Coordinates of C-alpha atoms (C1' of nucleotides) in Angstrom, one line a residue:
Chain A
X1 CA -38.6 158.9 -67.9
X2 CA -36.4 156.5 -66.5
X3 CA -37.4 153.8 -64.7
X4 CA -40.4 155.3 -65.0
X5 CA -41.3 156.6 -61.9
X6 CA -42.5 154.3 -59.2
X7 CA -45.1 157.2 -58.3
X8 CA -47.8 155.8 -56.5
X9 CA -49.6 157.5 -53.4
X10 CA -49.7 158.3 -50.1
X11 CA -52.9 157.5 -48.4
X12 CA -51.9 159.9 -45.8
X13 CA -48.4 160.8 -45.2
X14 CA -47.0 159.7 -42.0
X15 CA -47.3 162.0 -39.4
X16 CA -44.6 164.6 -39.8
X17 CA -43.6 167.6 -40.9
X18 CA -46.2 169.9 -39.4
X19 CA -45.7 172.7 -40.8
X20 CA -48.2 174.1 -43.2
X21 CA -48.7 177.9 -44.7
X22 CA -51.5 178.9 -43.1
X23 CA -53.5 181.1 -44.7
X24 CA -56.5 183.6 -43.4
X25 CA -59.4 182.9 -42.4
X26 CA -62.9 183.8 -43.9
X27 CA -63.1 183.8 -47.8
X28 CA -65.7 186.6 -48.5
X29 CA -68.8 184.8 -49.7
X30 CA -69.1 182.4 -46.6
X31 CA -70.9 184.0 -44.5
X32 CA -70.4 181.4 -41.6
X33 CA -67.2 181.6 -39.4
X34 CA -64.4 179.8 -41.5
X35 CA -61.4 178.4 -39.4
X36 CA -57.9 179.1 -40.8
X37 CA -56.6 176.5 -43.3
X38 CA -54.2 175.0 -41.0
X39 CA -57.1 174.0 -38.6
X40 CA -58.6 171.7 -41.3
X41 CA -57.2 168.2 -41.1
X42 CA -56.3 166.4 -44.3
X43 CA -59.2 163.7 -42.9
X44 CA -61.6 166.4 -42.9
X45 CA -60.9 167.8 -46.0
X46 CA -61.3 164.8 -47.5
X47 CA -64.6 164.0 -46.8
X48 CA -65.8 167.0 -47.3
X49 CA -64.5 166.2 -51.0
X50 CA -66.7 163.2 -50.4
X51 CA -69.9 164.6 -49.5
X52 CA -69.6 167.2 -52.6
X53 CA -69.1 164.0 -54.8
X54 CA -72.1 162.8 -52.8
X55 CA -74.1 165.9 -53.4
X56 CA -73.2 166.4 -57.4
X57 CA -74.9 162.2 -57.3
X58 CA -77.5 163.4 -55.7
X59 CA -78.6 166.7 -57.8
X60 CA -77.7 164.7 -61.1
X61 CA -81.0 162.7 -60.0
X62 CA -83.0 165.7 -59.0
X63 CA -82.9 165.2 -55.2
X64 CA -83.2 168.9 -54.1
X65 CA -83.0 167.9 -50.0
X66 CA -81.7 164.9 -47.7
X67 CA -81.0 164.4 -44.6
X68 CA -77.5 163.6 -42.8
X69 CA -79.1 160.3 -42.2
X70 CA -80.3 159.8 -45.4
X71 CA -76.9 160.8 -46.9
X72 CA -75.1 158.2 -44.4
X73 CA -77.3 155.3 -45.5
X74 CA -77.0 156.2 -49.2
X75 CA -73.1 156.3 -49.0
X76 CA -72.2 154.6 -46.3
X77 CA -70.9 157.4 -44.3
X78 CA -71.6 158.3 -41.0
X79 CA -74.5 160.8 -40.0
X80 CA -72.9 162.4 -36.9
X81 CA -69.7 163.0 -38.9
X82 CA -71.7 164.7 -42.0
X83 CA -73.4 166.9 -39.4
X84 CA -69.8 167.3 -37.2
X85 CA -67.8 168.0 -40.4
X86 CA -70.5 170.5 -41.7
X87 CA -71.2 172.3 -38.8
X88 CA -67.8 173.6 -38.5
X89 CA -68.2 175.9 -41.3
X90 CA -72.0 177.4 -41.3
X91 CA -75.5 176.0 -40.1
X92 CA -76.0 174.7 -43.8
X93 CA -79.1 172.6 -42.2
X94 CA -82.8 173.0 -41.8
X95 CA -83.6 171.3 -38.3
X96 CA -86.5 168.8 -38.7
X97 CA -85.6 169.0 -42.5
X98 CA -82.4 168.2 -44.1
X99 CA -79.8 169.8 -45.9
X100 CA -80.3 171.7 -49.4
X101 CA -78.5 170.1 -52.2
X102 CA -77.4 173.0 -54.2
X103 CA -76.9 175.4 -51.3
X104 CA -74.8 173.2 -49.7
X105 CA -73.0 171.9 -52.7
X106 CA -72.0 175.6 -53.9
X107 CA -70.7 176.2 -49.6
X108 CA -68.8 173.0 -50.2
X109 CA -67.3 173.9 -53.8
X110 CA -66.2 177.4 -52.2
X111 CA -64.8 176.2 -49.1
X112 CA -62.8 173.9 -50.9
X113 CA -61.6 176.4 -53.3
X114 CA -63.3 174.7 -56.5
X115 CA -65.0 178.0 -57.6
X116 CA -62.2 179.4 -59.5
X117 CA -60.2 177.4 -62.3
X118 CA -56.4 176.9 -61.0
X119 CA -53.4 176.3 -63.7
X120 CA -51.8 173.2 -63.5
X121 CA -48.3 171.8 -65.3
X122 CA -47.6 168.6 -65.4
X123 CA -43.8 167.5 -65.9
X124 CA -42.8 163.8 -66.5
X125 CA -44.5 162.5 -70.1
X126 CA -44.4 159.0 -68.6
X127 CA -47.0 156.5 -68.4
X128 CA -48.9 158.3 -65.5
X129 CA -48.5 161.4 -66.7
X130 CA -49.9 160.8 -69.9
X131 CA -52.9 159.5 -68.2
X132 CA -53.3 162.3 -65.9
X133 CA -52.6 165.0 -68.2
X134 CA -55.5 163.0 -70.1
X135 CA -57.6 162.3 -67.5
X136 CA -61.3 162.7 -67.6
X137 CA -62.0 163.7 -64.0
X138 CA -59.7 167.0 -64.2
X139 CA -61.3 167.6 -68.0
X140 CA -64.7 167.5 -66.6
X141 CA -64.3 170.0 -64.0
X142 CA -63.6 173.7 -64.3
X143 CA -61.6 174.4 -61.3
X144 CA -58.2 172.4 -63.0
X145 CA -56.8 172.9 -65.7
X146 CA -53.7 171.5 -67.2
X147 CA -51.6 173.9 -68.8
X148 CA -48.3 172.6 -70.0
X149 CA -46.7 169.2 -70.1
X150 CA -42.8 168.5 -70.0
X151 CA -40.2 166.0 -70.1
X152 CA -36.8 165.9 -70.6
X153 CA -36.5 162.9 -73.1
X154 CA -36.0 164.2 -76.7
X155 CA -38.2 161.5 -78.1
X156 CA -40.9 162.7 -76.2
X157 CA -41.3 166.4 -76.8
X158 CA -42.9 167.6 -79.8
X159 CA -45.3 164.3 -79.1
X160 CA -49.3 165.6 -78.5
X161 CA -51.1 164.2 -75.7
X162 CA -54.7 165.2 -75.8
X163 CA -54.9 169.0 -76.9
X164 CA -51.3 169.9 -75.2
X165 CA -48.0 169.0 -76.8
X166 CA -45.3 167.8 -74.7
X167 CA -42.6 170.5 -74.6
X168 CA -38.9 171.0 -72.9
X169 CA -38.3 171.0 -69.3
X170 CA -35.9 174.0 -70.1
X171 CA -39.4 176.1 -71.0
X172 CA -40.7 175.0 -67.5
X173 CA -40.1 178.0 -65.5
X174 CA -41.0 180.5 -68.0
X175 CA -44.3 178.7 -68.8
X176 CA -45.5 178.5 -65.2
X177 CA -45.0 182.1 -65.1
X178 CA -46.7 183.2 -68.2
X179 CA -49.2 180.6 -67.3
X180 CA -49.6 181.7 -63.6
X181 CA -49.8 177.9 -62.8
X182 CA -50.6 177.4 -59.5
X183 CA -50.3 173.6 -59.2
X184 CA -47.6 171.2 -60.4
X185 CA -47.8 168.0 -60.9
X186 CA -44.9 165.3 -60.4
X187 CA -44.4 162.1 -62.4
X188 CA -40.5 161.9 -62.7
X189 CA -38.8 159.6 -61.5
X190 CA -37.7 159.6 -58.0
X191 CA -34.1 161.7 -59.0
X192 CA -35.6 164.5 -60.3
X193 CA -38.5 165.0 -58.2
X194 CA -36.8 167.5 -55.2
X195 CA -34.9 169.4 -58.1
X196 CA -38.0 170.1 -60.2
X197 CA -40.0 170.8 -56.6
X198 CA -37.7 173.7 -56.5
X199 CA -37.7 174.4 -60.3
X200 CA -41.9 174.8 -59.9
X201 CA -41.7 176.5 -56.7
X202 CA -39.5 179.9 -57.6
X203 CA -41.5 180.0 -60.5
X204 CA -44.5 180.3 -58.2
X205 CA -46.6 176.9 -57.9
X206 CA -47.4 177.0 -54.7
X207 CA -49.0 173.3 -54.3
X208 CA -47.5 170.2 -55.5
X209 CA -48.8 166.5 -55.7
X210 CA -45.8 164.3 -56.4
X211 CA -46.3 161.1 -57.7
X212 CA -42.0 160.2 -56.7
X213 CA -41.7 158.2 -54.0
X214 CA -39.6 160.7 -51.9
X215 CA -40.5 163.2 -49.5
X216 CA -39.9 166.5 -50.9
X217 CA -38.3 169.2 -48.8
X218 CA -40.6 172.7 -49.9
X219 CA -39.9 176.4 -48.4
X220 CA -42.8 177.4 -46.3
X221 CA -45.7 178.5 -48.3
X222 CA -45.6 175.9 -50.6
X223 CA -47.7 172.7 -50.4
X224 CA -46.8 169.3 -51.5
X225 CA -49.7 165.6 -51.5
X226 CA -47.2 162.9 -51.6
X227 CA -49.3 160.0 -53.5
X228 CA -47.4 156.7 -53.6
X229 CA -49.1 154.4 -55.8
X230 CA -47.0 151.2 -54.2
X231 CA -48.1 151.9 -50.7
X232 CA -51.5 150.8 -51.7
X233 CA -50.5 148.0 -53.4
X234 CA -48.8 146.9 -50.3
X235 CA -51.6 147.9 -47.7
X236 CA -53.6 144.8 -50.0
X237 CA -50.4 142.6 -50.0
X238 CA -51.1 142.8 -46.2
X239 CA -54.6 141.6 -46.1
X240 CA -53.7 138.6 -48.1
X241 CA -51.4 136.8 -46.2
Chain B
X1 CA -61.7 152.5 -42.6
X2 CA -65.2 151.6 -44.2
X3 CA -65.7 147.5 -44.6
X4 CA -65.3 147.0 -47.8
X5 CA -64.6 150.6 -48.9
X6 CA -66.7 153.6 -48.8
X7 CA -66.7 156.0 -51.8
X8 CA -64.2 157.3 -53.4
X9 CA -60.8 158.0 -52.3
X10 CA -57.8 157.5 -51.4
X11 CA -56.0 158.9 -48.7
X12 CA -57.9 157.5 -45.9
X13 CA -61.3 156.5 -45.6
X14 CA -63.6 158.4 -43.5
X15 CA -64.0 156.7 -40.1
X16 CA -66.5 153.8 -39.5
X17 CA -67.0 150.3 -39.3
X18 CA -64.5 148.6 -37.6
X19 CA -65.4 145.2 -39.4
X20 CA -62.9 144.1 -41.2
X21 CA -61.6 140.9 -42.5
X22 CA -59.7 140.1 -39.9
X23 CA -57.5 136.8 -40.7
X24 CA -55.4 134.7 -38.3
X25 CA -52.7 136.1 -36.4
X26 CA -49.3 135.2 -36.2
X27 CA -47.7 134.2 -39.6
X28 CA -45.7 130.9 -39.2
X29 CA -42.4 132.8 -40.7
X30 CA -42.3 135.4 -37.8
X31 CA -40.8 135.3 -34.9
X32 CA -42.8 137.6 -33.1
X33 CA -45.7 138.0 -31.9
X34 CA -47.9 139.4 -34.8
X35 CA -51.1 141.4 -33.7
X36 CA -54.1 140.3 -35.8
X37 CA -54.9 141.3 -38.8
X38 CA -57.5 143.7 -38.0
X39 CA -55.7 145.2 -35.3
X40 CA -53.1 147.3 -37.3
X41 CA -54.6 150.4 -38.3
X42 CA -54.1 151.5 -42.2
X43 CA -52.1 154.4 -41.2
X44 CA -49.6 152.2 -39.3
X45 CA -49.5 150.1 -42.4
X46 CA -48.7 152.6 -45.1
X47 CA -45.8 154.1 -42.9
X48 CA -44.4 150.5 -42.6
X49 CA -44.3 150.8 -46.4
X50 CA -42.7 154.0 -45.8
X51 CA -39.9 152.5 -43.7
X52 CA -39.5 149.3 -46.0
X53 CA -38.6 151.8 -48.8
X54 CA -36.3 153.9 -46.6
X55 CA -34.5 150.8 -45.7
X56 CA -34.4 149.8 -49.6
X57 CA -32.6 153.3 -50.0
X58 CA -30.7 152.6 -47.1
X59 CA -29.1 149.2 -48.7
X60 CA -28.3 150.6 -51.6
X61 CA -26.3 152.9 -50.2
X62 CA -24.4 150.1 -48.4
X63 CA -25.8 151.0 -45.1
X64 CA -26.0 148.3 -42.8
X65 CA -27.1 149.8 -39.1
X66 CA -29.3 152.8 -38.8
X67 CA -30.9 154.2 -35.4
X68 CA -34.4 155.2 -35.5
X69 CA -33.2 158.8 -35.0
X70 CA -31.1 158.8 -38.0
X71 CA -33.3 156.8 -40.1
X72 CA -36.1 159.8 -38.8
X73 CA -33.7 162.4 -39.8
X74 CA -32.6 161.2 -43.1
X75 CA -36.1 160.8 -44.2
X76 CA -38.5 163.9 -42.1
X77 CA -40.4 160.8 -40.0
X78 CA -40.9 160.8 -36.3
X79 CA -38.1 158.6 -34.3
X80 CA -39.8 157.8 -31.7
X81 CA -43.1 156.5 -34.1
X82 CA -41.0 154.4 -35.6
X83 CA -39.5 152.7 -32.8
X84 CA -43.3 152.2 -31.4
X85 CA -44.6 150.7 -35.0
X86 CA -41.1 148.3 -35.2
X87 CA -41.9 147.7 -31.4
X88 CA -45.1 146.3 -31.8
X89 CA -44.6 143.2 -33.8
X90 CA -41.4 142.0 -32.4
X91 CA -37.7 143.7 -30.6
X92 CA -35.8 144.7 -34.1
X93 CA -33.0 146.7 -32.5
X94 CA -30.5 146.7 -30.7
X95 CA -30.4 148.5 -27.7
X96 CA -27.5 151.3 -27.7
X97 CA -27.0 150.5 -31.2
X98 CA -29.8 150.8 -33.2
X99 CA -31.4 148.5 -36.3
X100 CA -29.9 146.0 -38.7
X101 CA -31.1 147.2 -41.9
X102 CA -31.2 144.1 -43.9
X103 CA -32.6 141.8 -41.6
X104 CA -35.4 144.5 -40.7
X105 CA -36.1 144.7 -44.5
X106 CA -36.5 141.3 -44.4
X107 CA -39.1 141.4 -41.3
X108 CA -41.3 144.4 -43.0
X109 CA -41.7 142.7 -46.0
X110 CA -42.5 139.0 -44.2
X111 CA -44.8 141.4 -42.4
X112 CA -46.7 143.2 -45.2
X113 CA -46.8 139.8 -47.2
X114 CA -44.6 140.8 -50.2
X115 CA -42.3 137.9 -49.5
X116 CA -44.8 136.2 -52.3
X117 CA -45.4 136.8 -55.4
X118 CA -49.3 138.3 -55.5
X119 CA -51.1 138.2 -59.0
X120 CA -53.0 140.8 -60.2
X121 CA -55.5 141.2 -62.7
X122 CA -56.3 144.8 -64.2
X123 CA -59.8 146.0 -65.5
X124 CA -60.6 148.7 -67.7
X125 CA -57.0 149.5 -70.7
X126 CA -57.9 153.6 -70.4
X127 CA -55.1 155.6 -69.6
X128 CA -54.8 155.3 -66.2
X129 CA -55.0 151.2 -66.8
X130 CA -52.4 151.6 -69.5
X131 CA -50.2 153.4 -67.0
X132 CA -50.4 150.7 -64.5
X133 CA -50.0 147.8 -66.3
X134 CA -46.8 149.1 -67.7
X135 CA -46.0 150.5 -64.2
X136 CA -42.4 149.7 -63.2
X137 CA -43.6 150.2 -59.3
X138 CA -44.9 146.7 -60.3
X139 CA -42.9 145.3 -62.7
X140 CA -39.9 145.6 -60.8
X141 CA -41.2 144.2 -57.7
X142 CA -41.6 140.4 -57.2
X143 CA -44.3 140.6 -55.0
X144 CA -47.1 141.6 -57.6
X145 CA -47.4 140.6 -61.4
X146 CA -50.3 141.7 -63.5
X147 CA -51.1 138.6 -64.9
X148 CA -53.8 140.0 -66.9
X149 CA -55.6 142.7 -68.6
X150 CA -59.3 143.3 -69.7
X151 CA -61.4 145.8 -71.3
X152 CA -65.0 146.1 -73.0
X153 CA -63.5 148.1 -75.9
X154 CA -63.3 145.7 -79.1
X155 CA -61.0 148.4 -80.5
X156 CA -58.6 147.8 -77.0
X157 CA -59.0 144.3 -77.0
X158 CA -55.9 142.6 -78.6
X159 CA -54.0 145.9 -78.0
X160 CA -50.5 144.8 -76.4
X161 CA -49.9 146.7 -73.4
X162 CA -46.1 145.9 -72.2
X163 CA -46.0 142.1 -72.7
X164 CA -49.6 141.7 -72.0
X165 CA -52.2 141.4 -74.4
X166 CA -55.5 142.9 -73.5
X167 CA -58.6 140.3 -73.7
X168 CA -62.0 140.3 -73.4
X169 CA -64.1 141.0 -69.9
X170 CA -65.7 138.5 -70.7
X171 CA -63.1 135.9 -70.0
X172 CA -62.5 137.8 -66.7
X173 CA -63.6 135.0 -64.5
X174 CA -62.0 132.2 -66.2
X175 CA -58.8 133.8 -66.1
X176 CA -58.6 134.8 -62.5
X177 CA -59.2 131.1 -61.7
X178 CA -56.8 130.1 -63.8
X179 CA -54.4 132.5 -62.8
X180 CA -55.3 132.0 -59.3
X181 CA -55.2 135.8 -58.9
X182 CA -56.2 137.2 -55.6
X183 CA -56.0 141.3 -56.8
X184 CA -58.1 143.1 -58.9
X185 CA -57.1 146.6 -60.4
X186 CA -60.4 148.2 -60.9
X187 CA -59.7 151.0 -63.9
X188 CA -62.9 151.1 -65.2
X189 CA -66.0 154.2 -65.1
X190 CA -67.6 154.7 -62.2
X191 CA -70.6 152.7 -63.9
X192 CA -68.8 149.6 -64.7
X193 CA -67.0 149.3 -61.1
X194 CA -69.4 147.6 -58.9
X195 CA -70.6 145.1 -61.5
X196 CA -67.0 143.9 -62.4
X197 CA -65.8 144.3 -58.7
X198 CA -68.4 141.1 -58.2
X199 CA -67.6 139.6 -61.1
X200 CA -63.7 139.3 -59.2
X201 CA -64.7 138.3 -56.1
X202 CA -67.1 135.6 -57.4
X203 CA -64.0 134.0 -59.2
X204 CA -61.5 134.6 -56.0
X205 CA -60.0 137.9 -56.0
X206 CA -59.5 138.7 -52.5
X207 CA -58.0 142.8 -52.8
X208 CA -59.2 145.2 -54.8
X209 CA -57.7 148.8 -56.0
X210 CA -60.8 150.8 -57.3
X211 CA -59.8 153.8 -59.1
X212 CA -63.6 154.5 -59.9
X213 CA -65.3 156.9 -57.6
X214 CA -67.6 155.1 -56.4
X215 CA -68.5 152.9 -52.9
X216 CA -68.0 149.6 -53.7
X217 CA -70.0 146.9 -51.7
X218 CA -68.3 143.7 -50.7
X219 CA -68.8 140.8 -49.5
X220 CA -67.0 139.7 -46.4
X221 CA -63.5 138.7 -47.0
X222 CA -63.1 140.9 -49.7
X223 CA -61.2 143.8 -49.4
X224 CA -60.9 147.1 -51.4
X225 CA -58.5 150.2 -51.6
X226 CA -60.2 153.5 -53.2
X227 CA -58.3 155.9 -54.8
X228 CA -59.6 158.8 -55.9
X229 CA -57.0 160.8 -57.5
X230 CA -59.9 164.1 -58.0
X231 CA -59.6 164.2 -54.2
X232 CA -55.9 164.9 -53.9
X233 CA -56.8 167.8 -56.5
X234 CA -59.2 169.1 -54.4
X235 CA -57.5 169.0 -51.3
X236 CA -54.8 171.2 -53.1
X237 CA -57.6 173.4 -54.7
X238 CA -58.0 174.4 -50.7
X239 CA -54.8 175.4 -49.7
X240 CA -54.7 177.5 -52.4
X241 CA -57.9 179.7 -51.4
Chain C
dT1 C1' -92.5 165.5 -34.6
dT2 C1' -88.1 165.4 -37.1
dT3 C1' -83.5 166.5 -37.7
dT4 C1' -79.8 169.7 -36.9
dG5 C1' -75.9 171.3 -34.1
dT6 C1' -73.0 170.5 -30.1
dG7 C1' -71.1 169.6 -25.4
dA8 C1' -69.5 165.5 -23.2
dA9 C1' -67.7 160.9 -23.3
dC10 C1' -65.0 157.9 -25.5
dT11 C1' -61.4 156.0 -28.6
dA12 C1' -57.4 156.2 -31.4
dG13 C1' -53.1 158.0 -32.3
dT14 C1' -48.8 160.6 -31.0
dT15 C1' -45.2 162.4 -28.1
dC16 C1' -42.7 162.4 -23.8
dA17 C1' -39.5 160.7 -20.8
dC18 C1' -37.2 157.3 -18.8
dA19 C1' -36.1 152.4 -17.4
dG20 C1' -33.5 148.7 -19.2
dC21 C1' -30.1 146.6 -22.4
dT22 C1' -25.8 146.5 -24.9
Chain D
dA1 C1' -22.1 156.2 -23.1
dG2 C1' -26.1 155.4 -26.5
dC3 C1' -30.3 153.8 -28.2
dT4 C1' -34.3 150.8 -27.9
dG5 C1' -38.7 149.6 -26.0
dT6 C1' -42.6 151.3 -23.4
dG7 C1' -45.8 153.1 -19.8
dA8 C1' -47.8 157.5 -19.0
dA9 C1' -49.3 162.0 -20.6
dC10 C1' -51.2 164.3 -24.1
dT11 C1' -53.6 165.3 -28.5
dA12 C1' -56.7 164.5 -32.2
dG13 C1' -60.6 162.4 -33.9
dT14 C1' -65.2 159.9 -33.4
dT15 C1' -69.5 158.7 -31.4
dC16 C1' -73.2 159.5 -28.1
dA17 C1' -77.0 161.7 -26.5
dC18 C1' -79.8 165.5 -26.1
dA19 C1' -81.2 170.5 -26.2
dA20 C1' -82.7 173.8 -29.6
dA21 C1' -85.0 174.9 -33.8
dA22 C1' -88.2 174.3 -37.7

DNA sequence: TTTTGTGAACTAGTTCACAGCT
DNA sequence: AGCTGTGAACTAGTTCACAAAA
């Protein structure tokens, strides 16, 4: 990898580029009305990632109910939102009483589409990639898995990084489609980013998160989470002057 | 954006709390009339990092003027967003014309404080830590140097990680006033974060990157920057339902 | 009671459309 | 003519405040 990528993240893309593949709504086990993925903004989404963090805290210490308030004060979040953002999905509440922990956390882990395991290459062997391919937070759960790494760099294939050995971009195509990868993940440098995009995409990933600071230019039905590790670095620079 | 940073992650806060450390307005080096601190909202800020990069682009391609519709064109932003963001801290272009790219370079970074050099001091030599202090992002900008790097782990410390050499935690303090360094890269577990995120502050780091996914509580005049990587997995996880 | 769920009010952010320079 | 800068219109997101349910 080059000048190793500079991949850092995107806090939230600026606005742009609306488009998005919408898909249906209503995945069979909810039982409340479920609005069609396009209607969920990336805010939203987020903390609903946050609350389920919140909730797996919680049932870790064997607190089977709580309250939107009580969730808000323990995590400095806000008790309308919790309710707001819930609401729109289900009545997961018990007015007077709270919210279940485990109910709720299972609704959460479905609607966010963490109840089944999803494939995941990762191509650029680089610094970042090494961590992330051996990071603890996607060993821990079930729902990602990494699948392959690749890299173009002779010196690097054949290396292992935790239980996966680093192999040949050349193999990438055929892997993600013996694999059935669904996710690809991007730390090359800023070059190669758009070409393997496409590479990853006709092989059939359909969601991306691409650590090259570029914006990447996807058919419809494919997703990509720009995450641009400098921007944050510069939202601090900003503070400190 | 929370205060000091709600829980974990990264794209952008959930809403709340509109304290924030606000500092001073107007910077002596600009020209223009600079909106206080607090007053520009994060999202603003990271596509002013997006536009500093696109201009970086820009001037290495020998491109001296750009309009904002080109400039929107080349790079899938909104035109008319970025002539409201450049608007609002001064009058960057030139009617009929369009935008000096070298001398608006020069104003976004004045703006976003990376015409100085910001030292950095990185917690926690995992992988992810590893990555970043051998990040070129960093390395290759002048406006942050990771003047340091700690971990707990007798069997990291004295590791060399690029040219740095990791130490102790327990000379933490006494290096960040020595170094004078006014960031603090927070790579450590989730356990670890709000204990050493004190220890930083309490010896003068201002600006803090937590990786950890946790809700860090600050004092006033401290400022930190989750990122959750786990979140940008989930948020693919849904789009993929 | 207590606490959810939700319309209504409010606030922030984006886009439109055009006046005003060059 | 061409393009910026900007009020005005619009859209999205948040908070308030209260009715409905347990």
């Amino acid at each position: 990898m080059p000048p190793s990528s500079s991949h850092a993240h995107a806090p939230d893309e600026p606005s742009r580029d609306p488009a998005s593949p919408a898909a249906d709504a209503a995945p069979a086990p909810a039982p409340a009305s479920t609005p069609a993925v396009g209607e969920i903004s990336a805010q939203t989404l987020n903390r609903l990632s946050v609350y389920l963090r919140c909730l797996r805290e919680l049932q870790a210490q064997d607190v089977r109910r709580i309250s939107s308030q009580a969730l808000a004060q323990r995590f400095h979040l806000s008790a309308t939102q919790i309710r707001k953002d819930l609401a729109r999905f289900g009545e997961f509440g018990i007015r007077g009483v709270g919210y279940e922990v485990e109910p709720l956390r299972q609704q959460l882990e479905n609607l966010l589409g963490l109840n089944r395991s999803h494939a995941a290459v990762l191509v650029g062997a680089g610094n970042l990639g090494s961590a992330l391919a051996c990071f603890q937070g996607l060993q821990g759960e079930d729902a990602f898995r990494i699948v392959g790494v690749f890299d173009d760099d002779p010196a690097k294939i054949g290396q292992s990084l935790g239980a996966l050995r680093v192999r040949n971009t050349a193999e990438l195509a055929d892997a993600v489609r013996e694999t059935g990868a669904s996710i690809g993940i991007l730390t090359v440098p800023a070059e190669a980013a758009q070409t393997i995009a496409e590479v990853l995409v006709d092989a059939g990933v359909r969601a991306l998160i691409n650590f090259a600071p570029v914006t990447l230019r996807l058919p419809d039905g494919a997703q990509a989470k720009n995450v641009d590790l400098m921007i944050f670095f510069e939202e601090l620079a900003f503070f400190l002057r």
